[in-house]
Amino acid sequence: MSATRKVLDFAVADHVLAANTKATVLYLLGDTLAGGAAGAASAAGQSMLPALQGWGVGDDARLLGSEDRMPTPSAAWFNGFAIHCLEWDAVHEPAVVHAMSVVTAALLASADRMDGCDAEQFLTALAVGVDIASGMGVAATGGMQFFRPATAGIIGASLAVARLESLPAERLADVLGLAYSQAAGTMQAHVEASIALPLQIANASRAAITAVDLAKAGMNGPHDALEGPYGYFKLFEPGDIARYAKDIGAKWLIEDVSIKPFPSGRASHGILGAIDNMLRDGSLDPATVQSIDVAAPPLIHRLVGRPYRTDMTSSYARLCLPFLVPLMLRDRIIDPRCFTAAEFANPALAKLGSKVTVRIDDNPDHNALAPQKLDIALSDGTQVERIITGNLGSPTALMSDAQTKAKRDLARDLASNDCDPRIFDDPLAYATETR
């Protein structure tokens, strides 16, 4: 049996989620919806609405975080953009995939056009989609050139939607092939810190719906989309899907997904989490900080080691550790409302930002986020040192109840006034009881 066939069989298998797995899926769903509601109300999220108005007529599905409804593909697009635009969405770190984002965005729209769905079926489809999207990243053997959260996300999301909408098992190879045929997204957007990053998540969310719809209409897709001579692991990045497929189903990969406590690039969270913990336990006085040195794997430097700029954009700032660190020291929180031109030009922030150095260590792993070494020089001449082995919010460095509450409270505060309160109070009901 081919590795691709194992993935397709897993997508339609009869799964029963254990209690602990179901609790994880519910927690991650709530986290994703909360961050998405905040993103929907943000300036970036609101700026997308005029463009959406020309993308078709219909009210099949809700736009996350508002009372508006649009055709299902357009709703999936907006949901994906909203979930990722604040960089607050969960990530499977070993895979380097924002595995919840595309899958959740597409499933929300799918459940809406079905006028609701069974809660257990929704949770299982979400777990399956996240597993496959994460598995695509686990199977990779090199650094990213294409934006893996989108290119892997569309594969997991399309199969999750096919499962939720009960497509015949024999059509899933076509769904996979049609999704692959629409896969896109490049790391150039990340290098330039462009708002095109959430656009790539949005495009993948919409394309997942489209792949299912085309298969329903009878269109066939390439059946060797992952392992073929021009398949995913030949064109998008080197890898071997068998690395994932050989143990598929032995453990739910959603259990390894990490929460992002701060609305910033995941590669910033090891340092921000260490500083947050020191501020909370009183072991660090921000007023005494003179300089900060970070020695980190190449991926950290590549993703968030960019220099402080007084003319940066919000999307740049979310991926700029020399801005995020001073903001954390000053406010003890990363609040998206501080991502403004006035704050970027703030002399105090710029001064400390110029003293934050991010250096590449000798880690040979192009996908590693840890370990990292943090050195803080204080005004009395002493040094504070920390070795960071796990980013805050990961399974090895869980967020405290207080940190979880702080994130949810901030997201609720940022969300629109007409946001459905079930997003925060009963996320599963919001996802599956659509009217």
CSV table of C-alpha atoms in Angstrom, one decimal:
chain,number,residue,atom,x,y,z
A,1,MET,CA,0.0,0.0,0.0
A,2,SER,CA,1.4,3.4,-0.9
A,3,ALA,CA,1.9,6.1,1.7
A,4,THR,CA,-0.7,8.3,-0.1
A,5,ARG,CA,-3.3,5.5,0.2
A,6,LYS,CA,-2.6,5.3,3.9
A,7,VAL,CA,-3.2,9.0,4.3
A,8,LEU,CA,-6.5,8.7,2.4
A,9,ASP,CA,-7.6,5.7,4.3
A,10,PHE,CA,-6.9,7.6,7.6
A,11,ALA,CA,-8.9,10.5,6.4
A,12,VAL,CA,-12.1,8.4,6.1
A,13,ALA,CA,-11.5,5.8,8.9
A,14,ASP,CA,-13.9,5.4,11.8
A,15,HIS,CA,-12.2,7.3,14.6
A,16,VAL,CA,-13.3,7.7,18.2
A,17,LEU,CA,-11.4,10.4,20.0
A,18,ALA,CA,-10.3,9.6,23.5
A,19,ALA,CA,-11.4,12.0,26.2
A,20,ASN,CA,-8.0,13.6,26.5
A,21,THR,CA,-7.7,14.1,22.8
A,22,LYS,CA,-11.2,15.5,22.5
A,23,ALA,CA,-10.3,18.0,25.3
A,24,THR,CA,-7.2,19.1,23.4
A,25,VAL,CA,-9.2,19.6,20.2
A,26,LEU,CA,-11.8,21.6,22.1
A,27,TYR,CA,-9.2,23.8,23.7
A,28,LEU,CA,-7.4,24.4,20.4
A,29,LEU,CA,-10.7,25.2,18.7
A,30,GLY,CA,-11.5,27.8,21.4
A,31,ASP,CA,-8.1,29.3,21.1
A,32,THR,CA,-8.3,29.5,17.3
A,33,LEU,CA,-11.7,31.1,17.2
A,34,ALA,CA,-10.7,33.7,19.9
A,35,GLY,CA,-7.7,34.7,17.9
A,36,GLY,CA,-9.7,34.7,14.7
A,37,ALA,CA,-12.4,37.0,16.2
A,38,ALA,CA,-9.7,39.4,17.2
A,39,GLY,CA,-8.2,39.3,13.7
A,40,ALA,CA,-11.5,39.8,12.0
A,41,ALA,CA,-12.0,43.1,13.9
A,42,SER,CA,-8.5,44.3,13.3
A,43,ALA,CA,-7.6,46.9,10.7
A,44,ALA,CA,-6.2,44.3,8.4
A,45,GLY,CA,-9.3,42.1,8.7
A,46,GLN,CA,-11.7,44.9,8.1
A,47,SER,CA,-9.7,46.1,5.1
A,48,MET,CA,-10.4,42.9,3.4
A,49,LEU,CA,-14.2,43.2,3.4
A,50,PRO,CA,-14.6,45.6,0.4
A,51,ALA,CA,-12.7,43.1,-1.8
A,52,LEU,CA,-14.9,40.3,-0.7
A,53,GLN,CA,-18.0,42.0,-1.8
A,54,GLY,CA,-17.2,41.3,-5.4
A,55,TRP,CA,-16.6,37.6,-4.9
A,56,GLY,CA,-20.2,36.4,-5.4
A,57,VAL,CA,-23.6,36.7,-3.9
A,58,GLY,CA,-24.9,34.4,-1.2
A,59,ASP,CA,-25.3,33.9,2.5
A,60,ASP,CA,-24.3,30.3,2.9
A,61,ALA,CA,-21.7,30.9,5.7
A,62,ARG,CA,-20.8,33.3,8.4
A,63,LEU,CA,-17.7,35.4,8.5
A,64,LEU,CA,-15.9,34.7,11.7
A,65,GLY,CA,-16.4,37.3,14.4
A,66,SER,CA,-19.2,39.2,12.7
A,67,GLU,CA,-22.9,38.9,11.7
A,68,ASP,CA,-22.1,39.0,8.0
A,69,ARG,CA,-22.6,36.0,5.7
A,70,MET,CA,-21.1,35.3,2.3
A,71,PRO,CA,-20.8,32.4,-0.2
A,72,THR,CA,-19.0,29.4,1.4
A,73,PRO,CA,-15.6,29.8,-0.4
A,74,SER,CA,-15.5,33.6,0.4
A,75,ALA,CA,-16.4,32.9,4.1
A,76,ALA,CA,-13.6,30.3,4.2
A,77,TRP,CA,-11.2,32.8,2.7
A,78,PHE,CA,-12.1,35.5,5.3
A,79,ASN,CA,-12.0,33.0,8.2
A,80,GLY,CA,-8.4,31.9,7.2
A,81,PHE,CA,-7.3,35.5,6.9
A,82,ALA,CA,-8.8,36.5,10.2
A,83,ILE,CA,-7.2,33.5,12.0
A,84,HIS,CA,-3.7,34.2,10.8
A,85,CYS,CA,-3.5,38.0,10.3
A,86,LEU,CA,-2.5,38.8,14.0
A,87,GLU,CA,0.0,35.9,14.1
A,88,TRP,CA,-1.9,34.5,17.1
A,89,ASP,CA,-2.8,31.0,15.7
A,90,ALA,CA,-1.5,27.7,17.0
A,91,VAL,CA,1.4,25.9,15.4
A,92,HIS,CA,2.7,22.3,15.2
A,93,GLU,CA,6.3,23.2,15.9
A,94,PRO,CA,8.1,20.0,14.6
A,95,ALA,CA,6.1,20.4,11.4
A,96,VAL,CA,6.4,24.2,11.3
A,97,VAL,CA,2.8,24.3,10.2
A,98,HIS,CA,0.0,26.5,11.6
A,99,ALA,CA,-2.1,23.4,11.4
A,100,MET,CA,-5.3,24.7,13.0
A,101,SER,CA,-5.7,27.7,10.7
A,102,VAL,CA,-6.6,26.5,7.3
A,103,VAL,CA,-8.5,23.4,8.6
A,104,THR,CA,-10.6,25.4,11.1
A,105,ALA,CA,-11.4,28.2,8.6
A,106,ALA,CA,-12.6,25.7,5.9
A,107,LEU,CA,-14.5,23.5,8.3
A,108,LEU,CA,-16.4,26.5,9.8
A,109,ALA,CA,-17.6,27.5,6.3
A,110,SER,CA,-18.4,23.8,5.5
A,111,ALA,CA,-20.5,23.4,8.6
A,112,ASP,CA,-22.4,26.6,7.9
A,113,ARG,CA,-23.5,25.6,4.4
A,114,MET,CA,-24.7,22.3,5.9
A,115,ASP,CA,-26.8,24.4,8.3
A,116,GLY,CA,-24.9,22.9,11.2
A,117,CYS,CA,-23.4,19.5,11.9
A,118,ASP,CA,-22.9,16.9,14.6
A,119,ALA,CA,-20.4,18.1,17.2
A,120,GLU,CA,-18.5,14.8,17.4
A,121,GLN,CA,-18.1,14.7,13.6
A,122,PHE,CA,-16.8,18.2,13.6
A,123,LEU,CA,-14.2,17.6,16.2
A,124,THR,CA,-13.1,14.4,14.5
A,125,ALA,CA,-12.8,16.1,11.1
A,126,LEU,CA,-10.8,18.9,12.8
A,127,ALA,CA,-8.4,16.3,14.4
A,128,VAL,CA,-8.0,14.4,11.1
A,129,GLY,CA,-7.3,17.6,9.1
A,130,VAL,CA,-4.8,18.9,11.6
A,131,ASP,CA,-3.1,15.5,11.7
A,132,ILE,CA,-2.7,15.4,7.9
A,133,ALA,CA,-1.5,19.0,7.7
A,134,SER,CA,1.0,18.4,10.5
A,135,GLY,CA,2.0,15.1,9.0
A,136,MET,CA,3.0,16.9,5.7
A,137,GLY,CA,5.3,19.1,7.7
A,138,VAL,CA,6.7,16.1,9.7
A,139,ALA,CA,7.5,14.4,6.4
A,140,ALA,CA,9.5,17.3,5.1
A,141,THR,CA,13.3,17.0,5.2
A,142,GLY,CA,14.5,20.5,4.4
A,143,GLY,CA,13.9,24.1,5.2
A,144,MET,CA,10.9,25.9,3.8
A,145,GLN,CA,10.9,27.7,0.5
A,146,PHE,CA,7.1,27.6,0.0
A,147,PHE,CA,4.9,28.7,2.9
A,148,ARG,CA,4.2,25.3,4.5
A,149,PRO,CA,1.2,26.4,6.6
A,150,ALA,CA,-0.6,27.1,3.4
A,151,THR,CA,0.7,24.3,1.2
A,152,ALA,CA,0.3,21.6,3.8
A,153,GLY,CA,-2.8,23.2,5.3
A,154,ILE,CA,-4.8,22.9,2.1
A,155,ILE,CA,-4.1,19.2,2.0
A,156,GLY,CA,-5.4,18.6,5.5
A,157,ALA,CA,-8.3,21.0,5.2
A,158,SER,CA,-9.6,19.6,1.9
A,159,LEU,CA,-9.7,16.1,3.3
A,160,ALA,CA,-11.3,17.3,6.5
A,161,VAL,CA,-14.1,19.0,4.6
A,162,ALA,CA,-14.5,16.0,2.4
A,163,ARG,CA,-14.9,13.9,5.6
A,164,LEU,CA,-17.4,16.3,7.2
A,165,GLU,CA,-19.5,16.5,4.1
A,166,SER,CA,-19.4,12.6,3.7
A,167,LEU,CA,-17.9,12.4,0.3
A,168,PRO,CA,-17.5,8.8,-0.9
A,169,ALA,CA,-14.1,7.3,0.0
A,170,GLU,CA,-13.3,6.7,-3.6
A,171,ARG,CA,-13.5,10.5,-4.4
A,172,LEU,CA,-10.9,11.5,-1.8
A,173,ALA,CA,-8.0,10.9,-4.2
A,174,ASP,CA,-9.6,13.4,-6.5
A,175,VAL,CA,-10.1,15.9,-3.6
A,176,LEU,CA,-6.4,15.5,-2.6
A,177,GLY,CA,-5.3,16.0,-6.2
A,178,LEU,CA,-7.5,19.0,-6.8
A,179,ALA,CA,-6.3,20.6,-3.6
A,180,TYR,CA,-2.7,20.0,-4.6
A,181,SER,CA,-3.4,21.6,-8.0
A,182,GLN,CA,-4.3,24.8,-6.2
A,183,ALA,CA,-1.6,24.8,-3.5
A,184,ALA,CA,0.4,28.0,-3.3
A,185,GLY,CA,2.3,30.3,-1.0
A,186,THR,CA,5.9,31.3,-0.8
A,187,MET,CA,8.3,32.2,2.0
A,188,GLN,CA,9.1,35.5,0.2
A,189,ALA,CA,6.1,37.0,1.9
A,190,HIS,CA,7.7,36.1,5.3
A,191,VAL,CA,11.1,37.4,4.3
A,192,GLU,CA,9.5,40.7,3.5
A,193,ALA,CA,7.0,40.6,6.4
A,194,SER,CA,4.1,41.1,4.0
A,195,ILE,CA,0.4,41.0,4.7
A,196,ALA,CA,0.4,38.4,2.0
A,197,LEU,CA,1.2,35.8,4.7
A,198,PRO,CA,-2.4,35.6,6.0
A,199,LEU,CA,-3.6,36.0,2.4
A,200,GLN,CA,-1.8,32.7,1.6
A,201,ILE,CA,-3.7,31.0,4.5
A,202,ALA,CA,-6.9,32.5,3.2
A,203,ASN,CA,-6.3,31.3,-0.3
A,204,ALA,CA,-5.7,27.7,1.0
A,205,SER,CA,-8.9,27.8,3.1
A,206,ARG,CA,-11.0,28.8,0.1
A,207,ALA,CA,-9.2,26.3,-2.2
A,208,ALA,CA,-9.9,23.5,0.2
A,209,ILE,CA,-13.6,24.2,-0.2
A,210,THR,CA,-13.2,24.5,-4.0
A,211,ALA,CA,-11.4,21.1,-4.2
A,212,VAL,CA,-14.3,19.4,-2.5
A,213,ASP,CA,-16.9,21.2,-4.7
A,214,LEU,CA,-15.0,20.3,-7.9
A,215,ALA,CA,-14.9,16.6,-6.8
A,216,LYS,CA,-18.6,16.7,-6.1
A,217,ALA,CA,-19.2,18.1,-9.6
A,218,GLY,CA,-17.3,15.1,-11.0
A,219,MET,CA,-13.9,16.6,-11.8
A,220,ASN,CA,-11.0,14.3,-11.3
A,221,GLY,CA,-7.6,15.3,-10.0
A,222,PRO,CA,-4.1,13.8,-10.2
A,223,HIS,CA,-4.0,10.7,-8.0
A,224,ASP,CA,-0.3,10.7,-7.2
A,225,ALA,CA,-0.2,14.3,-5.9
A,226,LEU,CA,2.2,13.6,-3.0
A,227,GLU,CA,4.6,10.9,-4.3
A,228,GLY,CA,4.5,11.4,-8.1
A,229,PRO,CA,7.4,12.7,-10.2
A,230,TYR,CA,5.8,16.2,-10.1
A,231,GLY,CA,4.1,15.7,-6.7
A,232,TYR,CA,4.3,17.8,-3.6
A,233,PHE,CA,7.6,16.3,-2.3
A,234,LYS,CA,9.3,16.8,-5.6
A,235,LEU,CA,8.2,20.3,-6.4
A,236,PHE,CA,7.3,22.1,-3.1
A,237,GLU,CA,10.0,20.8,-0.8
A,238,PRO,CA,12.0,17.6,-0.2
A,239,GLY,CA,10.4,15.0,1.9
A,240,ASP,CA,9.0,11.5,2.2
A,241,ILE,CA,5.3,11.1,3.1
A,242,ALA,CA,6.1,7.6,4.3
A,243,ARG,CA,7.9,9.2,7.3
A,244,TYR,CA,4.4,10.3,8.4
A,245,ALA,CA,2.3,7.5,6.9
A,246,LYS,CA,4.2,4.6,8.5
A,247,ASP,CA,2.9,5.5,12.0
A,248,ILE,CA,-0.3,7.3,11.0
A,249,GLY,CA,-3.0,7.0,13.6
A,250,ALA,CA,-0.6,5.8,16.3
A,251,LYS,CA,-0.9,9.1,18.1
A,252,TRP,CA,-3.0,12.2,17.3
A,253,LEU,CA,-0.6,14.9,16.1
A,254,ILE,CA,-3.1,17.6,17.3
A,255,GLU,CA,-1.9,16.7,20.8
A,256,ASP,CA,1.5,18.1,19.9
A,257,VAL,CA,0.2,21.5,18.6
A,258,SER,CA,1.4,24.6,20.5
A,259,ILE,CA,-0.6,27.6,21.6
A,260,LYS,CA,0.7,31.1,20.8
A,261,PRO,CA,0.3,33.2,23.9
A,262,PHE,CA,1.3,36.4,22.1
A,263,PRO,CA,0.1,37.9,18.7
A,264,SER,CA,3.5,37.6,17.1
A,265,GLY,CA,5.6,35.1,15.1
A,266,ARG,CA,6.0,31.8,16.9
A,267,ALA,CA,9.8,32.1,16.7
A,268,SER,CA,9.6,35.0,19.1
A,269,HIS,CA,7.7,33.1,21.8
A,270,GLY,CA,10.7,31.4,23.5
A,271,ILE,CA,12.3,34.7,24.3
A,272,LEU,CA,9.0,36.5,25.1
A,273,GLY,CA,7.8,33.7,27.2
A,274,ALA,CA,11.0,33.6,29.3
A,275,ILE,CA,10.8,37.4,29.8
A,276,ASP,CA,7.1,37.1,30.7
A,277,ASN,CA,7.8,34.5,33.3
A,278,MET,CA,10.6,36.6,34.8
A,279,LEU,CA,8.3,39.6,35.0
A,280,ARG,CA,5.6,37.6,36.6
A,281,ASP,CA,7.8,36.1,39.3
A,282,GLY,CA,9.6,39.4,40.0
A,283,SER,CA,13.1,38.2,39.0
A,284,LEU,CA,13.5,40.9,36.3
A,285,ASP,CA,13.1,44.7,36.7
A,286,PRO,CA,12.5,46.2,33.2
A,287,ALA,CA,14.1,49.5,34.3
A,288,THR,CA,17.4,47.8,34.8
A,289,VAL,CA,17.7,46.1,31.4
A,290,GLN,CA,20.6,47.5,29.3
A,291,SER,CA,20.9,45.0,26.5
A,292,ILE,CA,19.6,41.6,25.3
A,293,ASP,CA,21.5,39.0,23.4
A,294,VAL,CA,19.8,36.0,21.8
A,295,ALA,CA,21.7,33.0,20.4
A,296,ALA,CA,19.2,30.9,18.5
A,297,PRO,CA,18.8,28.3,15.7
A,298,PRO,CA,18.9,29.6,12.1
A,299,LEU,CA,15.1,29.4,11.8
A,300,ILE,CA,14.6,31.8,14.7
A,301,HIS,CA,17.0,34.3,13.2
A,302,ARG,CA,15.4,34.0,9.8
A,303,LEU,CA,11.9,34.4,11.0
A,304,VAL,CA,12.1,37.1,13.7
A,305,GLY,CA,15.7,38.3,13.8
A,306,ARG,CA,15.0,41.3,11.5
A,307,PRO,CA,16.3,44.7,12.7
A,308,TYR,CA,14.2,47.4,14.4
A,309,ARG,CA,12.8,50.0,12.0
A,310,THR,CA,11.0,53.1,12.9
A,311,ASP,CA,9.1,53.0,9.6
A,312,MET,CA,8.0,49.3,9.9
A,313,THR,CA,4.5,48.0,9.2
A,314,SER,CA,2.4,46.0,11.6
A,315,SER,CA,3.1,42.8,9.8
A,316,TYR,CA,6.9,43.5,10.0
A,317,ALA,CA,6.6,44.3,13.8
A,318,ARG,CA,4.9,41.0,14.5
A,319,LEU,CA,8.0,39.3,13.2
A,320,CYS,CA,10.6,41.6,14.8
A,321,LEU,CA,12.0,40.5,18.1
A,322,PRO,CA,13.9,43.8,18.6
A,323,PHE,CA,10.5,45.5,18.7
A,324,LEU,CA,8.6,42.8,20.6
A,325,VAL,CA,11.1,42.5,23.5
A,326,PRO,CA,11.0,46.2,24.4
A,327,LEU,CA,7.2,46.1,24.1
A,328,MET,CA,7.0,43.2,26.5
A,329,LEU,CA,9.4,44.9,29.0
A,330,ARG,CA,7.3,48.1,28.9
A,331,ASP,CA,3.7,46.7,28.9
A,332,ARG,CA,4.1,43.1,30.2
A,333,ILE,CA,1.9,42.0,27.3
A,334,ILE,CA,2.0,42.1,23.5
A,335,ASP,CA,-1.1,44.1,22.5
A,336,PRO,CA,-1.8,44.5,18.7
A,337,ARG,CA,-3.2,48.0,19.4
A,338,CYS,CA,0.4,49.0,20.0
A,339,PHE,CA,1.5,48.1,16.5
A,340,THR,CA,1.2,51.7,15.2
A,341,ALA,CA,3.5,54.2,13.5
A,342,ALA,CA,3.6,56.3,16.6
A,343,GLU,CA,4.9,53.3,18.7
A,344,PHE,CA,7.4,52.2,16.1
A,345,ALA,CA,8.9,55.7,16.2
A,346,ASN,CA,8.8,55.8,20.0
A,347,PRO,CA,12.3,56.8,21.0
A,348,ALA,CA,12.4,54.7,24.2
A,349,LEU,CA,11.3,51.5,22.3
A,350,ALA,CA,13.7,52.2,19.5
A,351,LYS,CA,16.6,52.8,21.9
A,352,LEU,CA,16.2,49.4,23.6
A,353,GLY,CA,15.3,47.7,20.3
A,354,SER,CA,18.7,48.7,19.0
A,355,LYS,CA,20.3,46.8,21.9
A,356,VAL,CA,18.5,43.5,21.1
A,357,THR,CA,20.8,41.2,19.2
A,358,VAL,CA,19.7,38.0,17.6
A,359,ARG,CA,22.6,35.7,16.6
A,360,ILE,CA,22.6,32.4,14.8
A,361,ASP,CA,24.0,29.5,16.8
A,362,ASP,CA,25.5,26.2,15.5
A,363,ASN,CA,22.2,24.2,15.4
A,364,PRO,CA,22.2,22.3,12.0
A,365,ASP,CA,18.4,21.7,12.1
A,366,HIS,CA,16.7,24.1,9.6
A,367,ASN,CA,13.3,23.6,11.3
A,368,ALA,CA,14.4,23.9,15.0
A,369,LEU,CA,12.9,26.5,17.3
A,370,ALA,CA,15.0,25.5,20.3
A,371,PRO,CA,17.2,25.5,22.2
A,372,GLN,CA,17.9,29.2,22.5
A,373,LYS,CA,20.2,31.1,24.9
A,374,LEU,CA,19.0,34.4,26.4
A,375,ASP,CA,21.5,36.9,28.0
A,376,ILE,CA,20.3,40.1,29.6
A,377,ALA,CA,22.8,42.7,30.8
A,378,LEU,CA,21.6,44.8,33.7
A,379,SER,CA,22.5,48.3,34.8
A,380,ASP,CA,24.4,47.0,37.9
A,381,GLY,CA,26.7,44.9,35.7
A,382,THR,CA,25.2,41.5,36.3
A,383,GLN,CA,23.9,39.1,33.7
A,384,VAL,CA,20.7,37.2,33.6
A,385,GLU,CA,21.0,34.0,31.6
A,386,ARG,CA,18.3,31.5,30.5
A,387,ILE,CA,18.4,28.4,28.3
A,388,ILE,CA,15.1,28.0,26.5
A,389,THR,CA,14.3,24.5,25.6
A,390,GLY,CA,10.6,24.9,24.8
A,391,ASN,CA,8.5,27.8,23.6
A,392,LEU,CA,5.8,29.0,26.0
A,393,GLY,CA,2.5,27.3,25.0
A,394,SER,CA,4.2,24.1,23.7
A,395,PRO,CA,3.4,20.7,25.2
A,396,THR,CA,6.7,21.0,27.1
A,397,ALA,CA,6.1,24.5,28.4
A,398,LEU,CA,2.4,24.8,28.9
A,399,MET,CA,0.7,28.2,29.5
A,400,SER,CA,-0.6,28.7,33.0
A,401,ASP,CA,-4.3,29.3,33.6
A,402,ALA,CA,-3.5,33.0,34.2
A,403,GLN,CA,-1.6,33.2,30.8
A,404,THR,CA,-4.5,31.4,29.0
A,405,LYS,CA,-7.0,33.8,30.6
A,406,ALA,CA,-4.9,36.8,29.6
A,407,LYS,CA,-4.9,35.7,26.0
A,408,ARG,CA,-8.7,35.0,25.8
A,409,ASP,CA,-9.5,38.3,27.7
A,410,LEU,CA,-7.4,40.3,25.3
A,411,ALA,CA,-8.9,38.6,22.3
A,412,ARG,CA,-12.4,39.2,23.6
A,413,ASP,CA,-11.5,42.9,24.1
A,414,LEU,CA,-10.2,43.2,20.6
A,415,ALA,CA,-13.2,41.4,18.9
A,416,SER,CA,-16.1,43.3,17.4
A,417,ASN,CA,-19.1,44.3,19.5
A,418,ASP,CA,-21.4,42.2,17.3
A,419,CYS,CA,-19.2,39.1,17.7
A,420,ASP,CA,-21.1,36.0,18.7
A,421,PRO,CA,-20.3,35.5,22.4
A,422,ARG,CA,-20.3,31.7,21.9
A,423,ILE,CA,-16.9,32.1,20.2
A,424,PHE,CA,-15.5,32.6,23.7
A,425,ASP,CA,-18.1,30.9,25.9
A,426,ASP,CA,-19.1,27.8,23.9
A,427,PRO,CA,-16.8,27.5,20.8
A,428,LEU,CA,-18.1,24.1,19.8
A,429,ALA,CA,-21.7,25.3,19.7
A,430,TYR,CA,-20.6,28.3,17.6
A,431,ALA,CA,-18.9,26.0,15.1
A,432,THR,CA,-21.7,23.4,14.8
A,433,GLU,CA,-24.9,25.3,15.6
A,434,THR,CA,-24.7,27.9,12.9
A,435,ARG,CA,-27.9,29.9,13.2
